[in-house]
Coordinates of C-alpha atoms in Angstrom, one line a residue:
M1 CA 98.7 94.4 29.7
E2 CA 101.9 92.5 29.1
E3 CA 103.1 93.0 32.7
M4 CA 99.9 91.4 34.1
K5 CA 99.7 88.4 31.9
S6 CA 99.9 86.0 34.8
K7 CA 96.7 87.4 36.4
E8 CA 93.1 86.5 35.7
I9 CA 91.6 88.2 32.6
A10 CA 88.3 88.7 34.5
R11 CA 90.2 90.8 37.1
I12 CA 92.5 92.7 34.7
L13 CA 90.0 94.0 32.1
P14 CA 88.1 96.3 34.4
L15 CA 91.4 98.1 35.2
F16 CA 92.1 99.0 31.6
A17 CA 88.5 99.9 30.5
N18 CA 85.3 100.9 32.1
I19 CA 83.8 97.4 32.1
H20 CA 81.9 95.9 35.0
L21 CA 82.8 92.2 35.5
K22 CA 80.2 90.3 37.6
S23 CA 82.0 87.3 39.1
Y24 CA 80.7 84.5 41.2
G25 CA 84.2 83.7 42.5
Q26 CA 87.2 81.8 41.5
G27 CA 86.4 79.0 39.0
N28 CA 82.8 80.1 38.5
L29 CA 80.9 82.3 36.2
A30 CA 82.3 85.8 35.3
T31 CA 80.4 87.9 32.8
S32 CA 81.0 91.5 31.5
S33 CA 78.8 94.5 31.1
F34 CA 79.6 97.7 29.1
R35 CA 77.9 100.9 30.0
G36 CA 74.9 99.4 31.9
T37 CA 74.0 96.7 29.4
S38 CA 73.7 92.9 30.1
A39 CA 76.3 90.1 29.7
S40 CA 74.8 89.0 26.4
H41 CA 75.4 92.5 25.0
T42 CA 79.2 92.0 25.1
Q43 CA 80.5 90.4 21.9
V44 CA 83.7 88.4 22.3
L45 CA 85.8 87.6 19.2
W46 CA 88.9 85.4 19.0
N47 CA 90.9 86.2 15.8
G48 CA 87.6 87.4 14.3
L49 CA 85.6 84.3 15.4
R50 CA 82.7 85.0 17.7
I51 CA 83.0 82.8 20.7
N52 CA 79.8 83.8 22.6
S53 CA 77.7 80.8 23.3
P54 CA 74.8 80.7 20.8
M55 CA 72.6 79.2 23.5
L56 CA 73.2 81.8 26.3
G57 CA 74.5 84.6 24.1
Q58 CA 77.3 85.4 26.5
T59 CA 80.9 84.4 27.4
N60 CA 82.4 83.2 30.7
F61 CA 85.6 85.1 31.2
E62 CA 86.8 82.5 33.8
D63 CA 87.3 80.2 30.8
L64 CA 89.7 82.6 29.0
P65 CA 93.4 82.2 30.1
M66 CA 95.0 85.6 29.6
D67 CA 98.3 84.0 28.7
F68 CA 96.7 82.6 25.6
F69 CA 96.4 85.9 23.8
D70 CA 98.9 88.4 22.3
D71 CA 96.6 91.3 21.9
I72 CA 93.3 92.3 23.6
S73 CA 91.3 95.1 22.1
I74 CA 88.3 96.6 23.9
S75 CA 85.7 98.5 21.9
P76 CA 82.8 100.1 23.8
G77 CA 79.7 101.0 21.9
N78 CA 79.8 100.7 18.1
T79 CA 83.6 101.2 17.7
S80 CA 84.4 97.6 16.7
T81 CA 85.3 97.2 13.0
S82 CA 84.0 93.6 12.9
A83 CA 81.4 92.8 10.2
L84 CA 79.3 91.0 12.9
S85 CA 76.3 92.9 14.3
G86 CA 75.4 92.6 17.9
G87 CA 77.4 93.7 20.9
L88 CA 75.0 96.4 22.0
G89 CA 77.3 97.3 24.8
G90 CA 80.6 96.7 23.1
S91 CA 83.1 94.2 21.9
I92 CA 86.3 92.5 23.2
E93 CA 88.7 91.1 20.6
L94 CA 91.3 88.5 21.5
N95 CA 94.0 88.0 18.9
N96 CA 97.1 85.9 18.3
R97 CA 99.9 87.0 16.0
A98 CA 102.7 85.1 14.3
V99 CA 106.2 86.5 13.8
F100 CA 108.4 85.0 11.1
K101 CA 111.9 85.2 12.4
K102 CA 114.4 82.7 13.8
S103 CA 113.5 82.0 17.4
S104 CA 113.1 79.2 19.9
Q105 CA 111.5 79.7 23.3
I106 CA 110.2 77.8 26.3
D107 CA 108.3 79.4 29.2
V108 CA 106.9 77.8 32.3
K109 CA 105.1 79.6 35.1
Q110 CA 103.5 78.1 38.2
S111 CA 101.7 79.6 41.1
F112 CA 100.3 78.3 44.4
G113 CA 97.6 79.8 46.5
S114 CA 95.3 79.3 49.4
F115 CA 92.7 76.5 49.5
F116 CA 95.0 74.1 47.5
T117 CA 95.0 76.4 44.4
I118 CA 97.5 75.5 41.7
K119 CA 98.0 77.2 38.4
T120 CA 100.4 76.2 35.6
F121 CA 101.2 77.8 32.3
G122 CA 103.6 76.5 29.6
N123 CA 104.6 78.0 26.3
W124 CA 106.7 76.4 23.6
Q125 CA 107.5 78.5 20.5
W126 CA 109.7 77.8 17.4
S127 CA 110.0 79.9 14.3
N128 CA 112.1 80.8 11.3
A129 CA 111.6 83.0 8.2
R130 CA 108.9 80.8 6.8
L131 CA 107.3 78.7 9.6
F132 CA 105.9 79.6 13.0
L133 CA 104.9 77.0 15.7
R134 CA 103.5 77.7 19.1
L135 CA 101.9 75.5 21.8
R136 CA 100.4 76.9 24.9
V137 CA 99.1 74.9 27.9
F138 CA 97.2 76.2 30.9
S139 CA 95.8 74.3 33.9
K140 CA 94.3 75.4 37.2
Q141 CA 92.6 73.6 40.1
S142 CA 91.4 74.3 43.6
E143 CA 89.6 72.8 46.5
N144 CA 88.2 76.4 46.9
D145 CA 87.1 75.5 50.5
F146 CA 87.3 79.0 51.9
P147 CA 85.9 80.0 55.3
F148 CA 83.0 82.4 55.6
K149 CA 80.5 83.8 58.1
N150 CA 77.1 82.4 57.5
N151 CA 74.8 85.4 58.0
T152 CA 71.6 83.4 57.4
Y153 CA 71.8 82.5 61.1
T154 CA 71.2 84.8 64.0
K155 CA 74.2 86.6 65.5
P156 CA 76.9 85.7 66.3
Y157 CA 77.3 84.4 62.8
P158 CA 79.0 81.0 62.7
V159 CA 82.2 80.6 60.7
E160 CA 81.8 77.7 58.2
R161 CA 83.9 76.3 55.4
R162 CA 82.6 76.3 51.8
T163 CA 82.2 72.8 50.4
D164 CA 81.5 71.5 46.9
A165 CA 83.0 74.5 45.2
D166 CA 86.1 72.8 43.7
Y167 CA 87.1 73.1 40.1
K168 CA 89.6 71.8 37.5
F169 CA 90.5 73.5 34.3
L170 CA 92.7 72.4 31.4
A171 CA 93.3 74.3 28.1
L172 CA 95.6 73.8 25.1
M173 CA 96.2 76.1 22.1
Q174 CA 98.2 75.2 19.0
E175 CA 99.2 77.8 16.4
I176 CA 100.7 77.1 13.1
A177 CA 101.6 79.7 10.5
Y178 CA 103.4 79.3 7.2
S179 CA 104.6 82.1 4.9
L180 CA 103.9 81.0 1.3
S181 CA 105.6 84.0 -0.2
E182 CA 106.3 87.6 0.7
K183 CA 102.6 88.5 0.3
N184 CA 100.8 85.2 1.2
S185 CA 100.5 83.3 4.4
L186 CA 98.5 80.5 5.9
H187 CA 97.5 80.3 9.6
A188 CA 95.8 77.6 11.7
F189 CA 94.6 77.8 15.3
F190 CA 93.3 75.0 17.5
W191 CA 92.0 75.5 21.0
Y192 CA 90.8 72.8 23.3
Q193 CA 89.4 73.2 26.8
K194 CA 88.0 71.0 29.5
N195 CA 86.3 72.2 32.7
E196 CA 85.0 70.4 35.7
R197 CA 83.1 72.4 38.3
S198 CA 81.2 71.5 41.5
I199 CA 78.3 73.8 42.1
P200 CA 77.7 74.6 45.8
P201 CA 74.2 74.9 47.2
P202 CA 73.0 78.2 48.7
I203 CA 74.5 78.7 52.2
C204 CA 71.0 78.5 53.8
I205 CA 70.3 75.0 52.3
A206 CA 71.7 71.7 53.4
S207 CA 72.6 69.4 50.5
L208 CA 74.1 66.1 49.6
P209 CA 77.9 66.1 49.1
D210 CA 78.9 66.5 45.5
N211 CA 75.3 67.0 44.5
E212 CA 75.6 69.4 41.6
N213 CA 78.3 69.3 38.9
Q214 CA 79.0 70.8 35.5
H215 CA 81.4 69.2 33.0
K216 CA 82.2 71.1 29.9
Q217 CA 84.5 70.5 26.8
S218 CA 85.0 72.9 23.9
F219 CA 87.0 72.7 20.7
R220 CA 87.6 75.7 18.4
S221 CA 89.5 75.7 15.1
L222 CA 90.2 78.4 12.7
L223 CA 92.0 78.4 9.3
R224 CA 93.1 81.6 7.6
W225 CA 94.6 82.6 4.3
Q226 CA 95.9 86.1 4.1
H227 CA 97.2 88.2 1.2
L228 CA 99.0 91.5 1.8
S229 CA 100.1 94.0 -0.9
T230 CA 100.8 97.7 -0.9
K231 CA 97.2 98.6 -2.1
Y232 CA 95.0 95.9 -0.5
K233 CA 94.7 93.2 2.0
L234 CA 92.5 90.1 1.6
S235 CA 91.7 87.6 4.4
L236 CA 89.6 84.4 4.2
N237 CA 88.7 82.6 7.4
S238 CA 87.0 79.2 8.0
A239 CA 86.1 78.2 11.5
F240 CA 84.5 75.3 13.4
T241 CA 83.4 75.2 17.1
H242 CA 82.1 72.3 19.1
D243 CA 80.9 72.7 22.7
K244 CA 79.5 70.0 25.0
M245 CA 78.3 70.6 28.5
R246 CA 76.8 68.0 31.0
Y247 CA 74.9 69.2 34.0
S248 CA 73.9 66.8 36.8
N249 CA 71.9 67.3 40.0
K250 CA 71.4 64.1 42.1
I251 CA 68.6 65.5 44.3
S252 CA 66.6 66.7 41.3
S253 CA 67.4 63.6 39.2
I254 CA 68.8 65.7 36.4
D255 CA 71.5 64.5 34.1
A256 CA 71.2 66.8 31.0
L257 CA 73.5 67.0 28.0
H258 CA 73.7 70.2 25.8
R259 CA 75.8 70.4 22.7
F260 CA 76.2 73.0 19.9
Y261 CA 78.2 73.2 16.7
T262 CA 79.1 76.4 14.9
F263 CA 80.5 76.7 11.3
S264 CA 81.7 80.2 10.2
E265 CA 83.1 81.6 7.0
N266 CA 84.4 85.1 6.8
M267 CA 85.9 87.3 4.1
D268 CA 87.6 90.7 4.7
F269 CA 88.9 92.9 1.9
R270 CA 90.6 96.2 2.5
Y271 CA 91.6 98.6 -0.3
Y272 CA 93.9 101.5 0.3
L273 CA 93.1 104.2 -2.3
N274 CA 95.9 106.2 -0.9
T275 CA 97.4 107.0 2.5
K276 CA 94.3 109.0 3.5
N277 CA 91.5 106.9 2.2
R278 CA 90.7 103.2 2.9
F279 CA 87.7 101.1 2.0
N280 CA 86.7 97.8 3.5
I281 CA 84.2 95.2 2.4
S282 CA 83.6 92.2 4.7
A283 CA 81.0 89.4 4.9
N284 CA 80.3 86.6 7.3
Y285 CA 78.2 83.4 7.2
T286 CA 77.5 81.6 10.4
I287 CA 75.4 78.6 11.2
D288 CA 74.7 77.4 14.7
K289 CA 73.2 74.0 15.5
V290 CA 72.1 73.1 19.0
L291 CA 71.2 69.7 20.4
S292 CA 69.8 70.1 23.9
E293 CA 67.7 68.0 26.1
N294 CA 65.8 71.2 27.1
Y295 CA 64.9 71.9 23.5
S296 CA 61.8 70.2 21.9
K297 CA 63.9 69.6 18.8
D298 CA 67.3 70.2 17.3
I299 CA 67.6 73.9 16.4
S300 CA 69.7 75.5 13.6
R301 CA 70.1 79.2 12.8
E302 CA 71.8 80.8 9.8
E303 CA 73.2 84.3 9.9
W304 CA 74.6 86.5 7.2
H305 CA 76.5 89.6 8.1
A306 CA 77.8 92.1 5.5
Q307 CA 79.6 95.4 6.0
I308 CA 80.9 98.3 3.9
F309 CA 83.3 100.4 5.8
S310 CA 85.5 103.4 4.9
I311 CA 87.9 105.8 6.6
H312 CA 88.8 109.2 5.1
D313 CA 91.6 111.4 6.5
F314 CA 91.4 115.1 5.9
G315 CA 94.5 116.1 7.8
N316 CA 93.6 116.8 11.4
I317 CA 90.0 115.5 10.8
A318 CA 89.1 111.9 10.0
V319 CA 85.7 110.4 9.2
K320 CA 84.7 106.8 9.6
M321 CA 81.5 105.5 8.0
K322 CA 80.0 102.0 7.9
I323 CA 76.8 100.3 7.1
K324 CA 75.9 96.7 8.0
Q325 CA 73.3 94.2 6.9
L326 CA 72.0 91.4 9.1
T327 CA 70.0 88.5 7.8
A328 CA 68.8 85.6 10.0
N329 CA 67.3 82.4 8.6
W330 CA 67.0 84.3 5.3
K331 CA 64.9 87.0 6.8
K332 CA 66.5 90.5 6.6
I333 CA 66.6 92.2 10.0
H334 CA 67.6 95.7 9.1
W335 CA 70.3 98.0 7.7
I336 CA 72.6 99.2 10.5
P337 CA 74.4 102.5 9.8
D338 CA 77.1 104.2 11.9
I339 CA 79.3 107.3 11.5
A340 CA 82.1 108.6 13.6
F341 CA 84.6 111.5 13.3
F342 CA 88.0 112.2 14.9
W343 CA 89.4 115.7 15.2
E344 CA 93.0 116.5 16.3
I345 CA 92.3 120.0 17.7
K346 CA 95.9 120.6 18.7
E347 CA 98.7 118.5 17.3
D348 CA 99.5 115.5 19.6
K349 CA 97.8 117.3 22.5
V350 CA 94.0 117.7 22.2
F351 CA 91.7 115.2 20.5
L352 CA 87.9 115.0 20.0
D353 CA 86.0 112.1 18.7
A354 CA 82.3 111.3 18.5
G355 CA 80.0 108.6 17.0
I356 CA 76.4 107.9 16.4
G357 CA 74.8 104.7 15.0
K358 CA 72.4 101.8 15.4
N359 CA 72.9 98.2 16.3
Y360 CA 70.8 95.0 16.3
Q361 CA 71.3 91.8 18.3
L362 CA 69.5 88.5 17.8
P363 CA 68.1 86.7 20.8
G364 CA 70.1 83.8 22.3
L365 CA 68.7 80.4 21.3
N366 CA 67.9 79.6 24.9
D367 CA 65.7 82.7 25.0
M368 CA 63.7 81.3 22.0
Y369 CA 63.7 77.6 22.4
W370 CA 64.5 76.6 26.0
Y371 CA 61.8 74.4 27.6
P372 CA 60.1 75.6 29.6
G373 CA 60.0 79.4 29.0
G374 CA 61.6 79.9 25.6
N375 CA 59.7 82.3 23.3
P376 CA 60.2 81.7 19.5
D377 CA 58.4 84.9 18.7
L378 CA 61.1 87.2 20.3
K379 CA 62.2 90.1 18.2
A380 CA 65.8 91.2 17.9
E381 CA 67.0 93.8 20.4
R382 CA 67.9 97.1 18.8
G383 CA 69.7 100.2 20.0
D384 CA 70.6 103.8 19.2
I385 CA 74.1 104.5 20.4
M386 CA 76.0 107.8 20.8
D387 CA 79.2 108.9 22.5
I388 CA 81.6 111.8 22.5
S389 CA 85.1 111.9 23.9
L390 CA 87.8 114.5 24.7
K391 CA 91.4 113.4 25.2
L392 CA 94.2 115.6 26.5
K393 CA 97.8 114.6 26.2
K394 CA 100.8 116.2 27.9
Q395 CA 104.4 115.1 27.0
F396 CA 106.7 116.2 29.8
S397 CA 109.8 114.8 28.1
S398 CA 110.9 111.8 26.0
H399 CA 110.6 109.7 29.1
S400 CA 107.1 110.6 30.5
N401 CA 103.6 111.7 29.5
I402 CA 100.1 111.9 30.9
V403 CA 96.8 111.3 29.1
W404 CA 93.4 112.4 30.4
K405 CA 90.3 111.1 28.6
N406 CA 86.6 111.9 29.3
T407 CA 83.6 110.3 27.5
L408 CA 79.9 111.0 27.6
F409 CA 77.7 108.1 26.3
Y410 CA 74.1 107.5 25.7
S411 CA 72.3 104.4 24.4
H412 CA 68.6 103.7 24.0
I413 CA 67.8 100.0 23.7
Y414 CA 64.4 98.7 22.5
D415 CA 62.8 95.3 22.9
W416 CA 65.2 94.4 25.7
I417 CA 64.8 90.6 26.5
V418 CA 63.8 89.8 30.1
W419 CA 62.8 86.5 31.7
Q420 CA 59.9 86.9 34.1
P421 CA 57.0 84.8 35.5
D422 CA 54.3 84.1 32.9
S423 CA 50.8 85.4 33.7
V424 CA 49.3 82.1 32.7
Y425 CA 51.8 79.4 33.7
A426 CA 53.9 79.1 36.8
Y427 CA 57.3 79.1 35.1
W428 CA 59.4 82.0 33.9
K429 CA 59.3 83.0 30.2
A430 CA 61.3 85.3 27.9
F431 CA 59.7 88.5 26.7
N432 CA 60.6 91.7 24.8
I433 CA 59.3 94.0 27.5
K434 CA 62.0 96.5 28.5
E435 CA 63.0 99.8 26.9
V436 CA 66.3 100.8 28.6
V437 CA 68.2 104.1 28.5
S438 CA 71.8 103.9 29.7
Q439 CA 73.8 107.1 30.0
G440 CA 76.8 108.3 31.9
V441 CA 80.3 109.5 32.1
E442 CA 83.7 107.7 31.8
S443 CA 87.0 109.3 32.8
S444 CA 90.5 107.9 32.8
L445 CA 94.0 109.3 33.7
D446 CA 97.2 107.5 32.5
F447 CA 100.7 108.4 33.5
R448 CA 103.9 106.7 32.1
F449 CA 107.5 107.2 32.9
S450 CA 110.5 105.2 31.7
K451 CA 114.3 105.7 32.0
N452 CA 117.4 103.6 32.4
N453 CA 115.5 100.2 32.6
H454 CA 113.0 101.7 35.1
S455 CA 109.4 101.9 34.1
W456 CA 106.4 103.4 36.0
K457 CA 102.8 103.1 34.7
S458 CA 99.7 104.2 36.6
R459 CA 96.0 104.4 35.6
I460 CA 93.0 105.8 37.5
Q461 CA 89.5 105.6 36.0
Y462 CA 86.0 106.4 37.1
A463 CA 82.6 105.6 35.6
F464 CA 79.1 106.9 36.4
T465 CA 76.4 104.8 34.8
D466 CA 72.7 105.5 35.0
S467 CA 70.8 102.6 33.4
R468 CA 67.1 102.5 33.7
N469 CA 64.0 100.8 32.4
I470 CA 61.8 103.6 31.0
V471 CA 58.6 101.7 29.9
F472 CA 55.9 102.9 32.2
S473 CA 53.3 100.4 33.6
A474 CA 51.2 100.9 36.7
E475 CA 51.7 97.2 37.6
E476 CA 55.5 97.3 37.3
A477 CA 57.7 98.2 40.4
D478 CA 60.8 98.7 38.3
N479 CA 59.7 101.8 36.3
Y480 CA 62.5 104.3 36.0
K481 CA 64.7 102.3 38.4
Q482 CA 68.4 101.4 38.1
L483 CA 68.9 98.0 36.5
I484 CA 69.8 95.2 38.8
Y485 CA 73.6 94.4 39.3
V486 CA 74.6 97.6 37.4
P487 CA 76.7 99.9 39.8
K488 CA 76.2 103.6 39.4
H489 CA 79.7 104.3 40.6
K490 CA 82.9 102.5 39.8
L491 CA 86.5 103.6 40.5
S492 CA 89.7 101.7 39.9
G493 CA 93.4 102.3 39.9
S494 CA 96.6 100.4 39.0
L495 CA 100.3 101.1 39.6
N496 CA 103.0 99.0 38.0
Y497 CA 106.8 99.3 38.4
A498 CA 109.2 97.4 36.3
Y499 CA 113.0 97.1 36.4
K500 CA 114.5 94.8 33.7
D501 CA 112.7 91.5 34.4
F502 CA 111.3 92.4 37.8
N503 CA 107.6 93.5 38.1
L504 CA 105.7 95.0 41.0
S505 CA 102.0 95.8 40.6
F506 CA 99.2 97.2 42.8
L507 CA 95.6 96.9 41.7
N508 CA 92.6 98.5 43.4
S509 CA 89.0 98.7 42.6
F510 CA 85.9 100.2 44.2
I511 CA 82.4 99.1 43.1
G512 CA 79.3 101.0 44.3
K513 CA 76.2 99.3 45.6
R514 CA 74.3 97.1 43.2
F515 CA 70.6 96.6 43.5
T516 CA 69.4 93.0 43.5
T517 CA 65.7 93.6 43.1
T518 CA 64.0 95.6 40.3
D519 CA 62.3 97.9 42.8
N520 CA 65.7 98.8 44.1
F521 CA 64.8 97.9 47.6
R522 CA 67.5 95.2 48.2
Y523 CA 71.1 95.7 47.2
M524 CA 74.6 94.5 47.6
P525 CA 76.8 96.9 49.5
C526 CA 79.9 98.7 48.1
L527 CA 82.9 96.6 47.4
L528 CA 86.6 97.5 47.7
Y529 CA 89.3 94.9 46.7
T530 CA 93.0 95.1 46.4
S531 CA 95.6 92.9 44.7
D532 CA 99.3 93.2 45.0
A533 CA 101.9 91.1 43.2
A534 CA 105.6 90.9 42.6
D535 CA 107.4 88.6 40.1
E536 CA 110.7 88.2 38.4
E537 CA 111.5 86.5 35.1
D538 CA 114.7 84.5 34.7
S539 CA 115.9 83.6 31.3
V540 CA 118.8 81.6 29.9
D541 CA 120.1 82.0 26.3
L542 CA 121.3 78.8 24.8
G543 CA 122.5 79.4 21.3
G544 CA 119.6 81.5 20.3
R545 CA 117.2 79.6 22.5
R546 CA 115.4 81.4 25.3
I547 CA 114.4 79.4 28.3

């Protein structure tokens, strides 16, 4: 993804994996869905720290600057090696890495767009054999006053300009790493963000100017000690997160403040018995504390996660086994087993892998304690997850190859949490009512060619996802119907050409129709969007410094 660093993470991820990103537009909410699951079923980790909101249980990808991360790992299903349970759909891991070598670098990027949109990214990095320092800064702002046809009127639809959709965003990340010795190192990460968003009213409603606003600040810090040797690796992490969000609505006389604090401790021990057998023991303790004006009291939840994990290599066959234990507020939830195998059928040409396992996910704290509608009696969602993949690789020469991968997946999720109108009260309430089966096919084709400073990369991928509620009830209109906002068909493609420091990219995506009502009567039509970009990087070397 290096050649697309300057683009939005919410628009790039679906081009490299079969993820559906549901976006409400620039500067607004963007959430992810793996294989027909919901936004809260995607677990997002930053250097091992879970950054999903403990209140909502989900992550807004519009708040994640892609330039802030060195590695992005996408793990559908149960393939993540994290000790944390959850992520019934999959996991996305965002990582930073330190390199201990003499270097000094400054990067500045700025872009301008329609509707007074300005984005700026700055990176300063200095390092030697013992110390690594890096500061990254990102800001974006926009009036976001785009024109649109208001189809709530009769034809001909009038062209109006969107108002009260402006936003401002500022983020800073500081990384410090120090090599204590050849085998020991200390790492510190600090990440601060500030967001200001105006929330526009529905296009069919007249409203006061600047009526609805959301202001949010978040601070994340992580300290790590790491020991590396030829036989084992030990990592100890300590993390703290503070998030504050204020929502205001003048017409409704709402001025609500929501805050949460998260403390997390993590231990990961990996032992290499030999080159073919590895064992891993990891444990995590997390406590979330929420102070919200929509909770009847301050809420805390403690979680303990433990995992035993092993990989055994038998030549062309490898087996991966893991078992997890989840405990919440000192109540054991369940043991969570998982097994997978990898078979290299033909050396470096044909590969087969398959996995089967279970997973559990705790309800978000809003689901349990939000007033009105929270349900403290909710059970954890649980799932049975299976997939099998066949990958074919053809090496044409030392300069080019093609990879074709096809995956069949199946997941059966019990006690799916849904908000719906209560039968006694007028407001909506959270219930464990749905039992969902999601199954389908994923296919991707990758081609790479590089020679004499010229590089071509292309990727085409398709996903068919059948995700249905299977609990039968004569009163329910959504029995055996496709889940809302989950497209059955999704096709995307990307083409990138690079010559030295020049990059040219073409990105295209097709999303099939998405139902907006549980009876599948109303739907959003198919969507096709295209993005093209060209950029060139200039650099100047000043005595070992790169600018």
